[in-house]
Coordinates of C-alpha atoms and ligand atoms in Angstrom, one line a residue:
M1 CA 133.6 75.9 106.5
T2 CA 136.5 78.3 106.4
A3 CA 136.3 81.7 104.7
I4 CA 138.9 80.5 102.1
E5 CA 136.4 77.9 100.6
L6 CA 133.7 80.5 99.9
R7 CA 133.1 81.8 96.5
S8 CA 134.2 85.4 95.9
V9 CA 131.8 88.1 94.7
N10 CA 133.7 90.9 92.8
H11 CA 132.7 94.2 91.3
W12 CA 131.5 94.5 87.7
I13 CA 133.3 97.5 86.2
G14 CA 133.9 98.3 82.5
G15 CA 132.1 95.1 81.4
K16 CA 134.0 92.6 83.5
H17 CA 134.3 91.1 86.9
L18 CA 136.9 93.0 88.8
P19 CA 138.3 92.2 92.2
S20 CA 138.6 95.0 94.7
K21 CA 141.7 97.1 95.2
S22 CA 140.7 97.0 98.9
T23 CA 141.2 93.9 101.0
R24 CA 138.0 94.5 103.0
T25 CA 135.3 91.8 102.5
S26 CA 132.0 90.8 104.1
I27 CA 130.2 87.5 104.4
V28 CA 127.1 86.7 102.4
W29 CA 125.0 84.3 104.4
N30 CA 122.5 81.7 103.3
P31 CA 119.5 82.6 105.5
A32 CA 117.9 79.2 105.0
T33 CA 120.9 77.3 106.4
G34 CA 122.5 79.9 108.6
Q35 CA 125.8 79.2 106.9
P36 CA 128.1 81.6 105.1
Q37 CA 128.1 81.2 101.3
A38 CA 130.3 83.9 99.8
N39 CA 132.9 86.5 100.4
L40 CA 131.9 89.9 99.1
D41 CA 134.5 92.5 98.0
L42 CA 133.8 95.9 99.7
A43 CA 135.0 98.9 97.7
D44 CA 137.3 101.5 99.1
I45 CA 137.6 105.0 97.8
D46 CA 140.1 104.0 95.1
D47 CA 137.6 101.4 93.8
V48 CA 134.8 104.0 93.7
D49 CA 137.0 106.5 91.9
H50 CA 138.0 104.0 89.3
C51 CA 134.4 102.9 88.7
V52 CA 133.2 106.5 88.4
A53 CA 136.1 107.2 85.9
V54 CA 135.1 104.2 83.8
A55 CA 131.4 105.2 83.9
K56 CA 132.2 108.8 82.9
E57 CA 134.3 107.7 80.0
A58 CA 131.5 105.4 78.8
F59 CA 128.9 108.2 79.1
H60 CA 130.3 110.3 76.3
S61 CA 129.6 107.9 73.5
W62 CA 126.5 106.4 75.2
R63 CA 124.7 109.8 75.3
A64 CA 125.6 110.2 71.6
T65 CA 124.1 106.8 70.7
P66 CA 120.7 107.3 68.9
L67 CA 117.7 106.9 71.1
S68 CA 116.3 104.0 69.1
R69 CA 119.6 102.1 69.5
R70 CA 119.5 102.7 73.3
A71 CA 115.9 101.4 73.4
E72 CA 116.9 98.4 71.3
V73 CA 119.3 97.3 74.1
M74 CA 116.4 97.4 76.5
F75 CA 114.2 95.4 74.1
K76 CA 116.9 92.7 74.0
M77 CA 117.3 92.9 77.8
R78 CA 113.6 92.4 78.1
E79 CA 113.9 89.2 76.1
L80 CA 116.9 88.0 78.1
V81 CA 115.2 88.6 81.5
D82 CA 112.0 87.0 80.3
A83 CA 113.9 83.9 79.1
N84 CA 115.9 83.7 82.4
R85 CA 113.2 84.5 84.9
R86 CA 113.7 81.3 86.9
R87 CA 117.5 81.6 87.0
I88 CA 117.2 85.2 88.3
A89 CA 114.6 84.1 90.9
E90 CA 116.7 81.2 92.1
L91 CA 119.9 83.3 92.3
L92 CA 118.2 85.9 94.5
T93 CA 116.4 83.3 96.6
M94 CA 119.8 81.7 97.4
E95 CA 120.9 84.8 99.1
H96 CA 117.7 86.6 100.2
G97 CA 115.8 83.5 101.3
K98 CA 112.3 84.3 99.9
T99 CA 110.5 81.5 98.1
V100 CA 111.2 81.0 94.5
S101 CA 107.6 81.7 93.5
D102 CA 107.7 85.0 95.4
A103 CA 111.1 85.8 93.7
M104 CA 109.4 85.1 90.3
G105 CA 106.9 87.8 91.2
E106 CA 109.7 90.1 92.0
V107 CA 111.3 89.4 88.6
A108 CA 108.0 90.0 86.8
R109 CA 107.5 93.4 88.5
G110 CA 111.1 94.4 87.6
L111 CA 110.7 93.3 84.0
E112 CA 107.7 95.7 83.7
N113 CA 110.3 98.6 84.3
I114 CA 112.5 97.3 81.4
E115 CA 109.4 97.1 79.2
F116 CA 108.5 100.7 80.1
A117 CA 112.0 101.8 79.3
C118 CA 111.7 100.5 75.8
G119 CA 109.3 103.4 75.3
V120 CA 111.4 106.1 76.8
P121 CA 112.2 107.8 73.5
N122 CA 108.5 108.8 73.4
L123 CA 108.8 110.5 76.8
L124 CA 112.0 112.3 75.8
K125 CA 110.2 114.2 73.0
G126 CA 110.4 117.9 73.9
G127 CA 108.1 120.8 73.0
Y128 CA 108.5 123.2 70.1
S129 CA 106.9 126.7 69.8
E130 CA 107.2 128.2 66.3
Q131 CA 107.2 132.0 66.1
A132 CA 107.5 132.6 69.8
S133 CA 108.6 136.1 68.7
R134 CA 108.9 137.4 65.1
G135 CA 111.3 134.9 63.4
V136 CA 112.1 133.3 66.8
D137 CA 111.4 129.7 67.7
V138 CA 111.7 128.2 71.2
Y139 CA 112.1 124.5 72.0
Q140 CA 112.8 122.3 75.0
I141 CA 114.9 119.2 75.0
R142 CA 115.7 116.7 77.8
Q143 CA 119.3 115.5 78.2
P144 CA 120.9 112.9 80.4
L145 CA 122.7 113.9 83.6
G146 CA 126.0 111.9 83.3
V147 CA 127.1 109.3 85.8
V148 CA 124.2 108.4 88.2
A149 CA 124.3 105.9 91.0
G150 CA 121.7 103.6 92.6
I151 CA 121.9 102.3 96.2
T152 CA 119.6 99.4 96.8
P153 CA 118.1 97.4 99.8
F154 CA 118.3 93.7 100.5
N155 CA 114.6 93.0 100.2
F156 CA 114.2 93.3 96.4
P157 CA 117.7 92.6 95.1
A158 CA 116.6 92.3 91.4
M159 CA 113.5 94.5 91.2
V160 CA 114.7 97.7 92.8
P161 CA 117.9 97.8 90.7
M162 CA 115.6 97.4 87.6
W163 CA 113.4 100.3 88.9
M164 CA 116.4 102.5 88.5
F165 CA 118.8 101.3 85.8
A166 CA 116.2 100.7 83.0
N167 CA 115.2 104.3 82.8
A168 CA 118.6 105.8 83.8
I169 CA 120.4 103.9 81.0
T170 CA 117.8 104.4 78.3
C171 CA 117.8 108.1 79.0
G172 CA 121.5 108.1 78.1
N173 CA 123.2 108.1 81.5
S174 CA 125.8 105.6 82.7
F175 CA 124.9 103.9 85.9
I176 CA 126.7 102.6 89.0
L177 CA 124.7 100.2 91.2
K178 CA 125.7 99.7 94.8
P179 CA 123.5 96.7 95.8
S180 CA 122.9 95.5 99.3
E181 CA 125.9 93.6 100.7
K182 CA 123.5 91.0 102.0
D183 CA 122.3 89.5 98.6
P184 CA 124.5 91.0 95.9
S185 CA 125.1 88.2 93.4
V186 CA 122.0 88.5 91.3
T187 CA 123.0 92.0 90.2
L188 CA 126.1 90.5 88.5
Y189 CA 123.9 88.2 86.5
L190 CA 121.8 91.2 85.4
A191 CA 125.1 92.9 84.4
E192 CA 126.0 89.9 82.2
L193 CA 122.6 90.0 80.6
L194 CA 122.9 93.7 79.8
Q195 CA 126.2 93.0 78.2
Q196 CA 124.6 90.2 76.1
A197 CA 121.9 92.7 75.2
G198 CA 124.5 94.9 73.6
L199 CA 125.1 97.5 76.2
P200 CA 128.5 99.1 75.8
D201 CA 131.0 98.3 78.6
G202 CA 131.1 100.9 81.3
V203 CA 127.5 102.1 81.0
F204 CA 126.3 99.7 83.7
N205 CA 128.6 98.9 86.6
V206 CA 128.2 97.1 89.9
L207 CA 130.2 98.3 92.9
H208 CA 129.9 96.3 96.1
G209 CA 130.4 98.0 99.4
D210 CA 129.2 99.5 102.6
K211 CA 129.1 103.0 104.0
V212 CA 132.7 103.7 102.7
A213 CA 131.6 103.3 99.1
V214 CA 128.3 105.0 99.6
D215 CA 129.9 108.1 101.2
R216 CA 132.4 108.4 98.3
L217 CA 129.6 108.2 95.8
L218 CA 127.7 110.9 97.7
E219 CA 130.6 113.3 97.6
H220 CA 132.2 112.4 94.2
P221 CA 131.9 115.5 91.9
D222 CA 131.3 113.3 88.8
V223 CA 128.3 111.5 90.2
K224 CA 125.4 113.7 89.3
A225 CA 122.4 111.9 90.9
I226 CA 121.7 109.3 93.5
S227 CA 118.6 107.1 93.7
F228 CA 118.3 105.3 97.1
V229 CA 115.9 102.8 98.5
G230 CA 116.3 101.5 102.1
S231 CA 115.5 102.4 105.7
T232 CA 114.4 105.8 106.7
P233 CA 117.4 106.9 108.8
V234 CA 119.8 106.0 106.0
A235 CA 117.4 107.6 103.3
K236 CA 117.4 110.9 105.3
Y237 CA 121.2 110.8 105.6
I238 CA 121.6 110.0 101.8
Y239 CA 119.3 112.9 100.9
E240 CA 120.9 115.4 103.2
T241 CA 124.5 114.5 102.3
G242 CA 123.8 114.1 98.5
T243 CA 122.0 117.4 98.2
R244 CA 124.7 119.1 100.2
H245 CA 127.1 118.0 97.6
G246 CA 125.0 119.4 94.8
K247 CA 123.4 116.2 93.6
R248 CA 119.9 115.4 92.5
V249 CA 118.6 112.8 95.1
Q250 CA 115.5 110.7 95.4
A251 CA 115.7 108.6 98.6
L252 CA 112.9 106.2 99.4
G253 CA 112.7 105.1 103.0
G254 CA 110.8 102.7 105.3
A255 CA 107.1 102.1 105.9
K256 CA 104.4 101.1 108.3
N257 CA 101.4 100.4 106.0
H258 CA 98.0 100.4 107.5
M259 CA 95.0 98.4 106.2
L260 CA 91.7 99.8 107.3
V261 CA 88.8 97.3 107.5
L262 CA 85.3 98.7 107.7
P263 CA 82.4 96.7 109.3
D264 CA 80.9 96.1 105.9
A265 CA 84.0 94.5 104.4
D266 CA 83.9 90.9 103.3
I267 CA 85.7 89.2 106.2
G268 CA 87.2 86.3 104.2
M269 CA 88.5 88.6 101.5
A270 CA 90.0 91.0 104.1
A271 CA 91.6 88.2 106.0
D272 CA 93.1 86.7 102.9
A273 CA 94.5 90.1 102.0
A274 CA 95.9 90.8 105.5
V275 CA 97.6 87.5 105.8
S276 CA 99.1 87.6 102.3
A277 CA 100.3 91.2 102.6
A278 CA 101.6 90.8 106.2
Y279 CA 103.5 87.5 105.9
G280 CA 104.5 87.3 102.2
S281 CA 108.3 87.5 102.0
A282 CA 108.3 87.2 105.8
G283 CA 107.0 90.7 106.1
E284 CA 110.3 92.1 104.5
R285 CA 108.5 94.3 102.0
C286 CA 108.2 98.0 102.1
M287 CA 104.6 97.6 101.0
A288 CA 103.8 94.9 103.5
I289 CA 100.7 95.4 105.7
A290 CA 102.0 95.9 109.2
I291 CA 98.8 97.2 110.9
V292 CA 95.2 96.2 110.4
V293 CA 92.9 98.9 111.8
A294 CA 89.6 97.1 112.5
V295 CA 86.6 99.5 112.7
G296 CA 83.7 98.6 115.0
N297 CA 82.7 95.1 115.6
I298 CA 84.5 93.5 112.7
A299 CA 87.6 92.9 114.8
D300 CA 86.8 89.6 116.5
P301 CA 85.6 87.7 113.4
L302 CA 88.4 89.2 111.4
I303 CA 91.0 88.0 113.9
D304 CA 89.5 84.5 113.9
A305 CA 89.7 84.4 110.1
I306 CA 93.3 85.7 110.1
T307 CA 94.5 83.2 112.7
E308 CA 92.8 80.3 110.9
R309 CA 94.8 81.3 107.7
M310 CA 98.0 81.8 109.6
A311 CA 98.0 78.3 110.9
K312 CA 98.2 77.0 107.4
I313 CA 101.2 78.9 106.2
K314 CA 104.2 76.6 105.4
V315 CA 107.4 78.1 106.7
G316 CA 110.7 76.7 105.3
P317 CA 113.6 77.1 102.8
G318 CA 112.6 79.2 99.8
M319 CA 114.2 76.9 97.4
E320 CA 111.9 74.0 98.4
A321 CA 108.7 73.9 96.5
G322 CA 105.5 74.1 98.6
N323 CA 107.0 76.5 101.2
E324 CA 105.2 79.8 101.4
M325 CA 107.4 81.8 103.8
G326 CA 111.2 81.7 104.0
P327 CA 113.6 82.9 106.6
L328 CA 114.6 86.5 107.6
I329 CA 117.7 88.0 106.1
T330 CA 120.1 87.7 109.1
R331 CA 120.2 86.2 112.5
E332 CA 120.5 89.7 114.0
H333 CA 117.4 90.9 112.2
R334 CA 115.5 87.8 113.3
E335 CA 116.4 88.6 116.9
R336 CA 115.3 92.2 116.5
V337 CA 111.9 91.2 115.0
A338 CA 111.4 88.7 117.8
S339 CA 112.2 91.3 120.4
Y340 CA 109.1 93.3 119.2
V341 CA 106.9 90.4 120.0
D342 CA 108.4 90.3 123.5
G343 CA 108.1 94.1 123.8
A344 CA 104.5 94.1 122.7
A345 CA 103.4 91.9 125.6
K346 CA 105.2 94.1 128.0
E347 CA 103.6 97.3 126.6
G348 CA 100.1 95.9 127.0
A349 CA 99.3 94.4 123.6
T350 CA 97.9 90.8 123.4
V351 CA 100.2 88.3 121.7
T352 CA 97.5 86.2 120.0
V353 CA 100.0 84.1 117.9
D354 CA 103.6 84.0 118.9
G355 CA 105.9 83.2 116.0
R356 CA 108.8 82.4 118.3
S357 CA 107.2 79.0 119.1
D358 CA 107.1 78.0 115.4
A359 CA 108.8 74.6 114.6
S360 CA 111.0 76.4 112.0
M361 CA 112.8 78.1 114.9
N362 CA 114.6 74.7 115.6
S363 CA 116.6 74.9 112.4
D364 CA 119.9 76.7 111.9
G365 CA 118.3 79.0 109.3
F366 CA 117.1 82.5 110.3
F367 CA 113.4 81.4 110.5
L368 CA 110.7 83.0 112.6
G369 CA 107.1 82.0 112.6
T370 CA 104.2 84.4 112.0
S371 CA 103.0 86.6 114.9
L372 CA 99.7 88.4 115.5
L373 CA 99.5 91.2 118.1
D374 CA 96.0 92.4 119.2
N375 CA 95.1 95.6 121.1
V376 CA 98.0 97.5 119.6
K377 CA 98.0 101.2 120.1
P378 CA 100.0 104.3 119.0
G379 CA 102.8 104.9 121.4
M380 CA 103.7 101.2 121.6
R381 CA 107.0 100.4 119.9
C382 CA 105.3 97.6 117.9
Y383 CA 103.0 100.3 116.5
D384 CA 105.4 103.2 116.0
D385 CA 108.4 101.4 114.5
E386 CA 108.9 99.6 111.2
I387 CA 109.5 96.0 112.3
F388 CA 110.1 94.5 108.9
G389 CA 109.2 91.0 109.8
P390 CA 106.3 88.6 110.0
V391 CA 104.5 90.5 112.7
L392 CA 101.0 91.9 112.2
G393 CA 99.4 94.3 114.6
I394 CA 95.6 94.8 115.1
V395 CA 94.4 98.2 116.2
R396 CA 90.7 98.4 117.3
V397 CA 88.9 101.7 116.7
K398 CA 85.3 102.8 116.8
T399 CA 85.0 105.0 113.7
Y400 CA 86.4 105.6 110.3
E401 CA 87.5 109.1 111.4
E402 CA 89.5 107.6 114.3
A403 CA 91.2 105.2 111.9
L404 CA 92.0 107.9 109.4
R405 CA 93.5 110.2 112.1
M406 CA 95.8 107.3 113.1
I407 CA 97.0 106.7 109.6
N408 CA 97.6 110.4 108.9
D409 CA 99.4 110.9 112.2
H410 CA 101.9 108.1 111.6
P411 CA 105.3 109.3 110.6
Y412 CA 105.5 106.9 107.6
G413 CA 103.3 107.3 104.6
N414 CA 104.2 104.7 102.0
G415 CA 101.0 102.8 101.3
A416 CA 97.6 102.6 102.9
A417 CA 94.7 100.3 102.0
I418 CA 90.9 100.3 102.7
F419 CA 88.7 97.2 102.6
T420 CA 85.0 98.0 102.3
R421 CA 82.0 97.5 100.0
D422 CA 81.1 101.2 100.2
G423 CA 82.4 103.0 97.1
G424 CA 81.7 106.4 98.7
V425 CA 83.8 105.8 101.8
A426 CA 86.6 104.3 99.7
R427 CA 86.6 107.4 97.5
Q428 CA 86.7 109.6 100.6
F429 CA 89.7 107.6 101.9
Q430 CA 91.5 108.1 98.6
F431 CA 90.9 111.8 99.1
D432 CA 91.9 111.9 102.8
A433 CA 94.7 109.4 103.4
E434 CA 98.2 110.8 103.7
A435 CA 100.2 108.2 101.9
G436 CA 101.7 108.0 98.4
M437 CA 100.1 104.8 97.3
I438 CA 96.5 103.8 98.1
G439 CA 94.8 100.5 97.7
I440 CA 91.1 100.0 97.5
N441 CA 90.4 96.4 98.3
V442 CA 94.1 95.9 97.2
P443 CA 96.5 95.4 100.1
I444 CA 99.8 95.9 98.3
P445 CA 99.2 98.8 95.8
V446 CA 102.6 98.9 94.1
P447 CA 101.9 101.0 91.0
V448 CA 102.5 99.4 87.5
A449 CA 105.6 100.6 85.7
Y450 CA 103.9 103.4 83.7
Y451 CA 102.9 105.2 87.0
S452 CA 105.6 106.1 89.5
F453 CA 106.4 104.6 93.0
G454 CA 106.8 106.7 96.1
G455 CA 105.6 107.4 99.6
W456 CA 104.9 110.5 101.6
K457 CA 106.3 111.8 104.9
G458 CA 109.1 109.7 106.3
S459 CA 108.9 107.3 103.4
L460 CA 110.5 109.5 100.8
F461 CA 113.0 112.3 100.8
G462 CA 113.2 114.3 97.5
D463 CA 110.7 115.6 95.0
L464 CA 110.3 112.9 92.4
H465 CA 108.9 109.4 92.8
M466 CA 110.8 106.4 91.4
Y467 CA 110.4 104.8 87.9
G468 CA 107.7 105.5 85.3
P469 CA 107.3 109.1 84.0
E470 CA 108.8 110.7 87.2
G471 CA 111.8 108.4 86.8
V472 CA 112.5 109.7 83.3
Q473 CA 112.2 113.2 84.7
F474 CA 114.6 112.4 87.5
Y475 CA 117.3 111.0 85.1
T476 CA 117.2 113.9 82.6
R477 CA 117.4 117.6 82.8
S478 CA 115.6 120.1 80.6
K479 CA 117.2 122.6 78.3
V480 CA 115.3 125.3 76.5
V481 CA 116.7 126.7 73.2
T482 CA 115.7 130.0 71.7
S483 CA 116.8 130.4 68.0
R484 CA 116.4 132.8 65.1
W485 CA 117.9 133.0 61.6
P486 CA 117.7 136.7 60.7
D487 CA 119.1 138.5 57.7
P488 CA 122.4 139.8 59.1
S489 CA 121.8 143.1 57.3
S490 CA 118.9 143.8 59.7
S491 CA 121.1 143.3 62.8
K492 CA 121.7 146.2 65.1
V493 CA 122.8 146.9 68.7
D494 CA 119.9 147.0 71.1
L495 CA 120.7 147.3 74.9
G496 CA 117.0 146.8 75.9
F497 CA 115.9 143.6 77.6
P498 CA 114.8 141.1 74.9
Q499 CA 111.0 141.1 74.5
V500 CA 108.4 139.8 72.1
R501 CA 108.1 141.9 69.0
Ligands
LIG601 P1 119.3 99.8 104.7 O1 119.0 101.2 104.8 O2 120.0 99.1 105.8 O3 120.3 99.6 103.4 C1 120.0 100.1 102.1 C2 121.3 100.4 101.4 O4 122.0 101.4 102.1 C3 122.3 99.2 101.3 O5 122.8 99.2 100.0 C4 123.3 99.5 102.3 O6 124.6 99.0 102.0 C5 123.3 101.0 102.4 N1 123.6 101.5 103.8 C6 123.2 101.0 104.9 N2 123.6 101.8 106.0 C7 124.3 102.8 105.4 C8 124.9 104.0 106.0 N3 124.9 104.2 107.3 N4 125.5 104.8 105.2 C9 125.4 104.6 103.8 N5 124.9 103.6 103.3 C10 124.2 102.7 104.0 O7 118.0 99.0 104.2 P2 117.8 97.4 104.1 O8 117.8 96.8 105.4 O9 118.7 96.9 103.0 O10 116.4 97.4 103.5 C11 115.2 97.4 104.2 C12 114.6 98.8 104.3 O11 114.4 99.3 103.0 C13 113.3 98.8 105.0 O12 113.3 100.0 105.9 C14 112.3 99.0 103.9 O13 111.1 99.6 104.3 C15 113.1 99.8 103.0 N6 112.6 99.7 101.6 C16 111.9 100.8 101.1 C17 111.3 100.7 99.8 C18 110.6 101.8 99.3 O14 110.3 101.8 98.1 N7 110.2 102.9 100.1 C19 111.5 99.6 99.1 C20 112.3 98.5 99.6 C21 112.8 98.6 100.9

């Protein structure tokens, strides 16, 4: 296939598909076949500047639109996404590779954020203090920021944009989405749905691109805030560069989530959870379980139960019903993940199951079977690094304290889970663990939309977590008004500092 036969993926600016002014493009691959499937426009500085100007123009009338009208658009969007769940799931599977059933879960979790945004007017209510001083009232209001941008990762091409734009738009901002260049098309379908829902053109825009586009968004004076989700080195760069340019930034980074299994845990349940959370979506989830910390003598029976379940996982194209695990996102990423299995053996870990010998590796797609590494220890690259693939490490420790120290010493702190039947220890873990999201007998504790999502340590740069109430806070700023209506005849000059009288 030559590049000329591929479909083109353009930007969405001002309510229509718009080809780039730049001539730079990149290939969108089909991970299940290993073939190119589209040519993606990559924005240059002129494209970014045009998009920001369109979004800025749209902002003025959108922020003046009554709150209930803004919420009404989200109500309609909720209906449209609900009616088109499968279409959205298939679109994203085509480019991401995850199974359609997994993609349906992604759409469902994204939809929660649109539902939450329908209630944003309630959260935008300010406070009012009557008679703060004699004849003086004080009240607080929350106002939108202006043009805000979201930069999103490949692994949740529909859900993470929904985490951002639902609240941002309903709060009265206009939004520029810079999706991952690896699986960008689903965002254009969401843009069409927003238009059908009645969103005025220019309030939601999709700008495709790479570092050139991101860097321009980071420095553009009319972009007031940046939400980012992606790997930790890029998150740190986005946070430092964006804040240096005076922007509000929330930048969510990578992860290495631990699952602590105590000797009293139900082995079958813990093994089900570990296998589901480690290999679901081929391990390409920021809330995937990457390390099981087995305390005491539970390690051997737990590993037996895990390997028994691993053998039954069906690896294959995500579009084919019955498959449970699809390919990795690119050939390069597959090679990188496989190199960790190689490296683990050299560093002294035991490769109990080697995914590189899986039959799926014979196809042209970017498949890699599931791997299990035993006797993993801090200091090994397979323990320290985020691998982001279907590789689960087992660390054996003697005590709860040893396990906790390990979790708290790790530079990432997105999620951490404990499996036990002892409520007291579970509560202590919730108190002690240095991670932003804790699961108690729950391996992937992604908060529901009316809480907020975010990690600690190297998993988040910025002050506010994403979506939920903290999302509303992020996308608005507070203004406090002090007012009085005195009789002008009582007015006089008073050079003293105002105080309560
Ligand atoms: P990535 O960091 O490579 O890319 C994320 C976004 O940043 C993309 O839109 C990309 O175009 C852009 N980008 C990449 N390099 C850049 C650079 N040098 N300068 C400016 N922009 C750049 O991440 P990815 O591979 O798409 O996604 C996987 C990563 O995202 C994993 O580390 C995963 O843990 C993380 N993630 C975190 C969360 C979370 O909530 N904490 C959620 C999903 C994914």
